[in-house]
Short mmCIF file of C-alpha atoms in Angstrom, two decimals:
data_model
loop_
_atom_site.label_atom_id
_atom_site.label_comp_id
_atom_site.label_asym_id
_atom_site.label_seq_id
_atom_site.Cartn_x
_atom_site.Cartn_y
_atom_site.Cartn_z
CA UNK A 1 8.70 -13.03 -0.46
CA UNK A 2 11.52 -12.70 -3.21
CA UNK A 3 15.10 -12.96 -2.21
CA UNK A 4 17.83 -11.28 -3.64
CA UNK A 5 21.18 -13.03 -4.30
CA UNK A 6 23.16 -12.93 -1.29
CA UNK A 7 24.94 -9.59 -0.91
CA UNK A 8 22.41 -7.72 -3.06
CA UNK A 9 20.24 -6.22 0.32
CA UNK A 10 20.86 -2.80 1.14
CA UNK A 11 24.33 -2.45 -0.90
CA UNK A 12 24.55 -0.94 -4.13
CA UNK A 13 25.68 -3.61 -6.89
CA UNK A 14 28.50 -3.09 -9.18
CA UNK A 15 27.92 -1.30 -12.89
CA UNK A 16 29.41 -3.69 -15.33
CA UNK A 17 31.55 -1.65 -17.98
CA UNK A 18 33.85 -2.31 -21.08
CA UNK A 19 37.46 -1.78 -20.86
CA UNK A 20 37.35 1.99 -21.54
CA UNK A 21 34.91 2.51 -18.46
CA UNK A 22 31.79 2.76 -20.02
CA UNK A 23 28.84 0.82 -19.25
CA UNK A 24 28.24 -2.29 -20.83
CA UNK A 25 24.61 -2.39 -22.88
CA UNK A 26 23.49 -5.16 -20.19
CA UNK A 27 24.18 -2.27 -17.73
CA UNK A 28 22.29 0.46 -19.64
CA UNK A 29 19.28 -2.03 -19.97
CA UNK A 30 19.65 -3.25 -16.30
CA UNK A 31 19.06 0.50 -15.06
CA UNK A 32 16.23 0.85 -17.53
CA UNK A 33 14.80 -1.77 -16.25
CA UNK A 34 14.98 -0.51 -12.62
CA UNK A 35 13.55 2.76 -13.36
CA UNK A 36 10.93 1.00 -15.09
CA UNK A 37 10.12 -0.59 -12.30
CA UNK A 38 10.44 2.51 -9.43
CA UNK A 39 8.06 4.28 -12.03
CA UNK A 40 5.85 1.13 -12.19
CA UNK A 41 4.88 2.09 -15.94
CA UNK A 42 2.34 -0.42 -16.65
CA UNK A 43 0.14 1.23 -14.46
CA UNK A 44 0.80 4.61 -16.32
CA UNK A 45 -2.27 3.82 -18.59
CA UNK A 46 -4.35 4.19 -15.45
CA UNK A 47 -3.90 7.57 -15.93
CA UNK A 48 -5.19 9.33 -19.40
CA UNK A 49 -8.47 8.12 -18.31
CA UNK A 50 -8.84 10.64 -15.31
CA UNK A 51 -8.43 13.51 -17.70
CA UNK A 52 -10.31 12.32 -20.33
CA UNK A 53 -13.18 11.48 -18.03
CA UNK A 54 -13.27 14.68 -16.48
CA UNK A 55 -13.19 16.52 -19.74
CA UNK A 56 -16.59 15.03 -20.32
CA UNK A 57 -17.90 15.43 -17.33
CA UNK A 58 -17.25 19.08 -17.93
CA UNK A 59 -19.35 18.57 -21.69
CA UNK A 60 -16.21 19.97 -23.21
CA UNK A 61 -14.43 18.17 -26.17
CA UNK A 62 -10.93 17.27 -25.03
CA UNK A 63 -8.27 19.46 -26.95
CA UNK A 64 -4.61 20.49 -26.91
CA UNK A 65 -5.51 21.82 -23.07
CA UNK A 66 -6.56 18.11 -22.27
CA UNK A 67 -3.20 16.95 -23.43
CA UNK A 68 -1.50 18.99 -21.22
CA UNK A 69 -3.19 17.99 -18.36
CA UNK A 70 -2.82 14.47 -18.89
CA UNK A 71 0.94 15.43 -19.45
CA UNK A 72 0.81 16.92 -15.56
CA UNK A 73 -1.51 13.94 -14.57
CA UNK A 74 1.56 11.67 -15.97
CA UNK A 75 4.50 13.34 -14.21
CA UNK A 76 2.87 13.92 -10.85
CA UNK A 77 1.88 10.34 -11.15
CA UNK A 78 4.99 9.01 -11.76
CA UNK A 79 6.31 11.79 -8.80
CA UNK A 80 4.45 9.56 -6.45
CA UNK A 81 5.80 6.53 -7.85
CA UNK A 82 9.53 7.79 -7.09
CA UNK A 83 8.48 9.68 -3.74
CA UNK A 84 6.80 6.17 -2.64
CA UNK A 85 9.89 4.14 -2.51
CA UNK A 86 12.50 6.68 -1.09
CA UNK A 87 10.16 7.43 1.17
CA UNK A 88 9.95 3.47 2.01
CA UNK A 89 12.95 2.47 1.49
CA UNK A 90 13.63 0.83 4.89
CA UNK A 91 10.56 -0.80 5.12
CA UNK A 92 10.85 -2.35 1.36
CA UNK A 93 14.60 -3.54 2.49
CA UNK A 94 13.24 -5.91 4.45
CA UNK A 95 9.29 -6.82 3.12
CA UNK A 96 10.55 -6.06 -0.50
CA UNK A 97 14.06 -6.43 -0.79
CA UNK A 98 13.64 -6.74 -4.68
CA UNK A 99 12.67 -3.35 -5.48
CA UNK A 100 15.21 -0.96 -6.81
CA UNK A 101 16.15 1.31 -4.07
CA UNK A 102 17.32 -1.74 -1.51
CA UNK A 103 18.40 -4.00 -3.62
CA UNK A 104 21.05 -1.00 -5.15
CA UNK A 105 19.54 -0.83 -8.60
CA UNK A 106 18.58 2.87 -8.18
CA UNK A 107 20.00 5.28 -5.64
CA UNK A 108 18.10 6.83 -3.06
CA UNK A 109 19.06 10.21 -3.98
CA UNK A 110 18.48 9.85 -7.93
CA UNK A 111 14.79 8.66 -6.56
CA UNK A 112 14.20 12.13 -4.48
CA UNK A 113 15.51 14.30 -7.51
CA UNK A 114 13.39 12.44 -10.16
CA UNK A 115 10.07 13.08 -7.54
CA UNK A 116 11.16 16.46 -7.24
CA UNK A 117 11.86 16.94 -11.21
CA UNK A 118 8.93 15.32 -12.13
CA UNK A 119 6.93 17.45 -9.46
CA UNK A 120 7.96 20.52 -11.22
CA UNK A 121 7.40 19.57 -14.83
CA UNK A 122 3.74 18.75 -13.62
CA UNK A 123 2.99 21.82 -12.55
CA UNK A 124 4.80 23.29 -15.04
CA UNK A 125 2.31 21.50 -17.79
CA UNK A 126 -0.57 22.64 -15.96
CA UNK A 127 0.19 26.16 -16.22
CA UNK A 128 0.61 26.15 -19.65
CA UNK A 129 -3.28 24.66 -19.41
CA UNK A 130 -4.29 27.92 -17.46
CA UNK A 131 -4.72 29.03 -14.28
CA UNK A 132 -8.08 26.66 -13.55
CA UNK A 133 -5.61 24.02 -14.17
CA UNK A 134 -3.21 24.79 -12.33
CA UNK A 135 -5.35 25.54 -8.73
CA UNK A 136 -5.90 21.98 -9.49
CA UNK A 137 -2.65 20.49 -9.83
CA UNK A 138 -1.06 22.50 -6.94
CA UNK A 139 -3.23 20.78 -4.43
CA UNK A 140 -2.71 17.82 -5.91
CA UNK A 141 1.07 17.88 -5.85
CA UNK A 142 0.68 18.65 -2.36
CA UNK A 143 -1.29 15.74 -1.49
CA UNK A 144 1.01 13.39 -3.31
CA UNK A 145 3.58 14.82 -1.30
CA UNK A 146 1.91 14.60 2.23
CA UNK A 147 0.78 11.14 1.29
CA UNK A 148 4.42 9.51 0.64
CA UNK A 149 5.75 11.26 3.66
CA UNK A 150 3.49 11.67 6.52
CA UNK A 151 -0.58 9.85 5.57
CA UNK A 152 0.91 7.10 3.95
CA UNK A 153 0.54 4.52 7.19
CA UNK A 154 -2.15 7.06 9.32
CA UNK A 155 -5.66 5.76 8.36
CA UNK A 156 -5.89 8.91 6.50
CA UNK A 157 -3.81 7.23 4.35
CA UNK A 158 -6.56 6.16 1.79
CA UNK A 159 -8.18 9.08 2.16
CA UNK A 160 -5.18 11.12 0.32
CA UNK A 161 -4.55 8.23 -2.12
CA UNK A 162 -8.50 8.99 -3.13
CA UNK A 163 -8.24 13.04 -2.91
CA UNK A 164 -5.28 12.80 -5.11
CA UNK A 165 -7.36 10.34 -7.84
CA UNK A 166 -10.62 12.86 -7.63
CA UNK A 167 -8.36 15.82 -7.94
CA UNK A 168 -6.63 14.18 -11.14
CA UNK A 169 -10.01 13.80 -12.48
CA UNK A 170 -10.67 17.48 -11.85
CA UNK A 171 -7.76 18.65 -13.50
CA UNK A 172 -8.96 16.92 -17.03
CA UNK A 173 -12.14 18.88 -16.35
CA UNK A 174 -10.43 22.23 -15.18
CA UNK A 175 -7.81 22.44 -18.06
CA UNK A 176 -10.18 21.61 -20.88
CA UNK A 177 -13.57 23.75 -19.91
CA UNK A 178 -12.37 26.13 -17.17
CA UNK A 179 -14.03 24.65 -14.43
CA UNK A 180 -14.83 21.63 -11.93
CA UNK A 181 -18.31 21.92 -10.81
CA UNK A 182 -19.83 19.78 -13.31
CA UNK A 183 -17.51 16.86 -12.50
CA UNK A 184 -17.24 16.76 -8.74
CA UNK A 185 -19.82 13.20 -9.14
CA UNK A 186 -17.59 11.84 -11.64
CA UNK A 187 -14.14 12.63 -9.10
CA UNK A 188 -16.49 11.38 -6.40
CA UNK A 189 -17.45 8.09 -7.84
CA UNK A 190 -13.67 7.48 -9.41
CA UNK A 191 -12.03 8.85 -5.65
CA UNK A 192 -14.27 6.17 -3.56
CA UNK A 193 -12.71 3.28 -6.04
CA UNK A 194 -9.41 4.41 -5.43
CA UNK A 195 -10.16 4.38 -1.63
CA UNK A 196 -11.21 0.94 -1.82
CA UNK A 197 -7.88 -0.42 -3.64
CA UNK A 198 -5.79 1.40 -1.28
CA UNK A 199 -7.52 0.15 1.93
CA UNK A 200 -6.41 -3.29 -0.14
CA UNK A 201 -3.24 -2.59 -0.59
CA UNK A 202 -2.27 -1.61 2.75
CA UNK A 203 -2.60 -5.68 3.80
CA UNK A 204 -0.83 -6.84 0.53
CA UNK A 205 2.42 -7.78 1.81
CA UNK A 206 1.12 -9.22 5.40
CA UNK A 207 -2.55 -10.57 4.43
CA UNK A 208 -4.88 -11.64 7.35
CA UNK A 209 -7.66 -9.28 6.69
CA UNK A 210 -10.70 -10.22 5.16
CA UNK A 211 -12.89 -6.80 5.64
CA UNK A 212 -11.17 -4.57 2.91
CA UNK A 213 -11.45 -6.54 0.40
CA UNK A 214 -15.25 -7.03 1.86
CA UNK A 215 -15.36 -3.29 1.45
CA UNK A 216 -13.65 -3.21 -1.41
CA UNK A 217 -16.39 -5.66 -3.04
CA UNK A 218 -19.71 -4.16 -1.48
CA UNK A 219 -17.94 -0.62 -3.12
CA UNK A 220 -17.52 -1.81 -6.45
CA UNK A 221 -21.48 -2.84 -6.42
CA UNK A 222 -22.28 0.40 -5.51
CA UNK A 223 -20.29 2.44 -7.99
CA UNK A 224 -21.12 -0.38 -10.75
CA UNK A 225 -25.13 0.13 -9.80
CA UNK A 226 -24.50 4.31 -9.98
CA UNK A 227 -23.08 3.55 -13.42
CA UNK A 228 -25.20 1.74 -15.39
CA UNK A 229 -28.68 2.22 -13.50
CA UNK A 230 -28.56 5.95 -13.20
CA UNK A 231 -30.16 7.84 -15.83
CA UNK A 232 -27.37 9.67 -17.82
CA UNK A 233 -27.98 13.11 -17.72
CA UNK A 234 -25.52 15.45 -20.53
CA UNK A 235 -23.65 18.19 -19.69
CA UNK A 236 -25.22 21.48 -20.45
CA UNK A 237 -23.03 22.02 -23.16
CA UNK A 238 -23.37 18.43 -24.36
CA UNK A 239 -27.20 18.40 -24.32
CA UNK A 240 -27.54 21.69 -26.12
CA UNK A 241 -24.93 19.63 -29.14
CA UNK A 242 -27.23 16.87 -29.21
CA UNK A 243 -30.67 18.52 -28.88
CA UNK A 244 -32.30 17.86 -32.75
CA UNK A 245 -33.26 21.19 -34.52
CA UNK A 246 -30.97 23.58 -32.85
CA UNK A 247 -27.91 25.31 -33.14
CA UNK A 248 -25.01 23.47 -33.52
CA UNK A 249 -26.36 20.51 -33.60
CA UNK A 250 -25.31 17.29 -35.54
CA UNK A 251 -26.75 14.26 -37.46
CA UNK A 252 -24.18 12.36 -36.61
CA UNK A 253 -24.70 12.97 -32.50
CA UNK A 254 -25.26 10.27 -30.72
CA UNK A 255 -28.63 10.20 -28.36
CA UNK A 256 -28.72 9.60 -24.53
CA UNK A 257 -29.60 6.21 -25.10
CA UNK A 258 -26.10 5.08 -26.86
CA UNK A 259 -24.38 6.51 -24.01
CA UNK A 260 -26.44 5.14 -21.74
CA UNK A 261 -26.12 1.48 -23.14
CA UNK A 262 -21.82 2.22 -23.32
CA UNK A 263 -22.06 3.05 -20.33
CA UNK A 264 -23.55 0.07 -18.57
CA UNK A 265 -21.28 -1.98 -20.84
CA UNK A 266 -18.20 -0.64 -19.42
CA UNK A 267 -20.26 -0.51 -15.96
CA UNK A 268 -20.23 -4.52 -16.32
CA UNK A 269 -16.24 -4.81 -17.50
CA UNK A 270 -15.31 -2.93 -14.46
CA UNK A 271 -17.35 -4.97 -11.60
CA UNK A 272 -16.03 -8.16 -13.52
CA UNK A 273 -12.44 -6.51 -13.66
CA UNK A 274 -12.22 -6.19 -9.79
CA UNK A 275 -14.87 -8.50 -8.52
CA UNK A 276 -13.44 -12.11 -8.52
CA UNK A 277 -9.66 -11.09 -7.33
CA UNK A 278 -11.63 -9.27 -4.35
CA UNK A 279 -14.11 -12.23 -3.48
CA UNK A 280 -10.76 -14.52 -3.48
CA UNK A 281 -8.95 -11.85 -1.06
CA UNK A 282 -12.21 -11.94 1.18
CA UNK A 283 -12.26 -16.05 1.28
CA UNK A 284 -8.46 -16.20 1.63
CA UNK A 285 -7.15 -12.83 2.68
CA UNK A 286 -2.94 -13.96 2.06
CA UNK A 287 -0.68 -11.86 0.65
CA UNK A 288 -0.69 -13.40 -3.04
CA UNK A 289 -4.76 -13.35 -3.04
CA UNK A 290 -4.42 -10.02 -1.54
CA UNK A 291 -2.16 -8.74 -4.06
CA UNK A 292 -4.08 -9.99 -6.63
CA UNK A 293 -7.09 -8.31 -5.44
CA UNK A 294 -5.11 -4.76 -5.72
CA UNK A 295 -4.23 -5.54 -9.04
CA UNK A 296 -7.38 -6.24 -10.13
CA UNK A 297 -8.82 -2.92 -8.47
CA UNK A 298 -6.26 -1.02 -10.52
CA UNK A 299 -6.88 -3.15 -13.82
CA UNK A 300 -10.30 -1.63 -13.30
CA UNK A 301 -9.62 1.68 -12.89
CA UNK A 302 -9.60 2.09 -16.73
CA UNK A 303 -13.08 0.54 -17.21
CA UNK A 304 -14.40 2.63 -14.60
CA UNK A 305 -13.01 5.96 -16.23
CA UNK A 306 -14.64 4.88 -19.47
CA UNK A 307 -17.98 3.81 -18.11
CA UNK A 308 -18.24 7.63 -16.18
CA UNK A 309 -17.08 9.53 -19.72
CA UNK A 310 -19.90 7.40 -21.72
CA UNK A 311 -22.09 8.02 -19.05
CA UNK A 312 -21.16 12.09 -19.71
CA UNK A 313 -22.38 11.11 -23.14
CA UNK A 314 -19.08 11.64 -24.56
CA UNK A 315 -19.09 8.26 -26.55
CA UNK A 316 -15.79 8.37 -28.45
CA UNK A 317 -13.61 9.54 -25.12
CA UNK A 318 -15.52 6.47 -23.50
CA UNK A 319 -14.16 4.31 -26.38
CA UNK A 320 -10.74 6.02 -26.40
CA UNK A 321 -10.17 5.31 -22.72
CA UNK A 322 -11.71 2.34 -22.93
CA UNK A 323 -8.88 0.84 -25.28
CA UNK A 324 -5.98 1.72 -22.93
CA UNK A 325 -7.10 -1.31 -20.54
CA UNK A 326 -5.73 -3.80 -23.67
CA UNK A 327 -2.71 -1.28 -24.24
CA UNK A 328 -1.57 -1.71 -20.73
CA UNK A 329 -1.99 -5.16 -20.31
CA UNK A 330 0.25 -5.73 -23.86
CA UNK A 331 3.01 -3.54 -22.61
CA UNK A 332 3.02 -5.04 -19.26
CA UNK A 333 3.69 -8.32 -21.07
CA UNK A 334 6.22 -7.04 -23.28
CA UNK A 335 8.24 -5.35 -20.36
CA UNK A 336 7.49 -8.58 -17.89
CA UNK A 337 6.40 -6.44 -15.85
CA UNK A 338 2.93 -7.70 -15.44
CA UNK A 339 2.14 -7.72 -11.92
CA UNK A 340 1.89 -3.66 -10.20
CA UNK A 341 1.14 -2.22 -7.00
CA UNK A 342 0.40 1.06 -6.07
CA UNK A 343 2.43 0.55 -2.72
#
């Protein structure tokens, strides 16, 4: 466990200014830092994927629609973030007395009005998608809500973290093609992943327990088997685009087959993503191996995202998402900010 200087726990630490008052630059970029840090930004390129994925599983090329969702998917996200640690903020004072809000980086009230603020842009966004969108992201607010202040430490704690990631994933396909039939397997398949992490994560700072990570590991075979070995089947819309001879159709559409093949490529970077960190969590279930092992199952929430819009047969939205695994891990570098929890 990191210690802060002595003095540092529970107080809030003096802003360094310039002789006029003003905060110093080392200040301004002190607070940044913090607030990168409540927001836990690296793991903001978890996110575009569950859009992007459920556009495709709704056989509907993502548009200006898509972008707003992923805008609401972004703020609600981050919501959580803020909610998470004013919400835990005694807890973290003495597990995690590093983190912003008891160490005196951030105050607890600025944390409340940025989850509220955030909240509200969200939604905002997703009515400017439509209403479809927006039936989405109002349960979904909800249950980010409920989840930071009352399911967090229930066991249906894991359950909400997984509703919220399924209903993300619906949103993508509700703002760009009106509806969320089509990808209820796709919010399925990415909700029981995010169940898995979360039953991690809720041992990461005590350790000891070798069955979630267990679970964790017999899940990601499952989901990596549905993947890759399941025939993929285009959406209506999709198939009709790709179908040689008729209307609308293209030269340059790819077959079944290329998505299939993309998609059992990705399949394979996402068991190897979380595999290993959660077969060293199940041999030695401490809080650094178990820590690791959450990491890892949020690492792979990117390949997983790409691997379910190939296997939509939307190849390029695969690809796209696909290449915000190396865009995460370079900014998490560049911020040092490289290891993330979702706790």
């Amino acid at each position: 466990m990191q210690v802060d200087p002595p003095g540092a726990r529970g107080t809030a630490r003096a802003t360094p200014t310039d002789p006029h008052g003003t905060p110093t630059a080392h200040a301004r970029g002190g607070r940044a830092t913090a607030w990168a840090e409540l927001l836990r930004l690296p793991a903001l390129f978890t996110v575009p994927g569950d859009a992007l994925a459920g556009a495709a599983a709704a056989g509907v090329r993502p548009g200006p629609r898509t972008l707003l969702a992923i805008g609401s998917s972004l703020c609600l996200y981050e919501a959580g973030m803020a909610l998470n640690d004013w919400a835990d903020r005694a807890e973290d004072a003495v597990e995690r007395p590093h983190r912003p809000l008891p160490s005196g980086r951030i105050r607890p009230a600025a944390a409340l009005t940025a989850a509220g603020a955030l909240t509200g842009a969200g939604l905002a966004l997703a009515a400017g998608a439509g209403r479809p969108a927006l039936a989405v992201a109002a349960p979904l607010a909800a249950t980010v809500w409920a989840y930071d202040l009352a399911l967090k430490h229930t066991p249906a704690g894991p359950v909400a973290m997984a509703a919220a990631r399924g209903l993300d994933l619906l949103l993508g396909a509700a703002a760009t093609g009106g509806g969320t039939r089509a990808a209820l397997p796709s919010a399925a398949l990415l909700g029981s992943h995010t169940l898995a992490v979360t039953a991690v994560s809720r041992r990461e700072t005590t350790g000891g327990s070798a069955l979630a990570p267990l679970a964790a590991l017999a899940t990601t075979g499952v989901l990596t088997r549905l993947v890759t070995h399941r025939r993929t089947r285009l959406p209506a819309g999709r198939r009709a685009a790709a179908a040689p001879g008729l209307p609308g159709s293209s030269p340059a559409a790819r077959p079944p087959g290329a998505a299939g093949a993309l998609a059992t490529a990705l399949g394979a970077a996402y068991a190897a993503t979380a595999t290993r960190p959660y077969v060293h969590a199940t041999l030695n279930p401490s809080p650094p191996l178990t820590q690791r092992a959450v990491g890892g199952g949020i690492r792979a929430t990117v390949p997983l995202q790409a691997a379910l819009a190939a296997r939509s047969g939307a190849t390029a939205t695969s690809l796209l998402v696909a290449a915000l695994a190396p865009a995460g891990r370079m900014f998490a570098r560049r911020a040092g900010m490289r290891k993330v929890s979702i706790t």
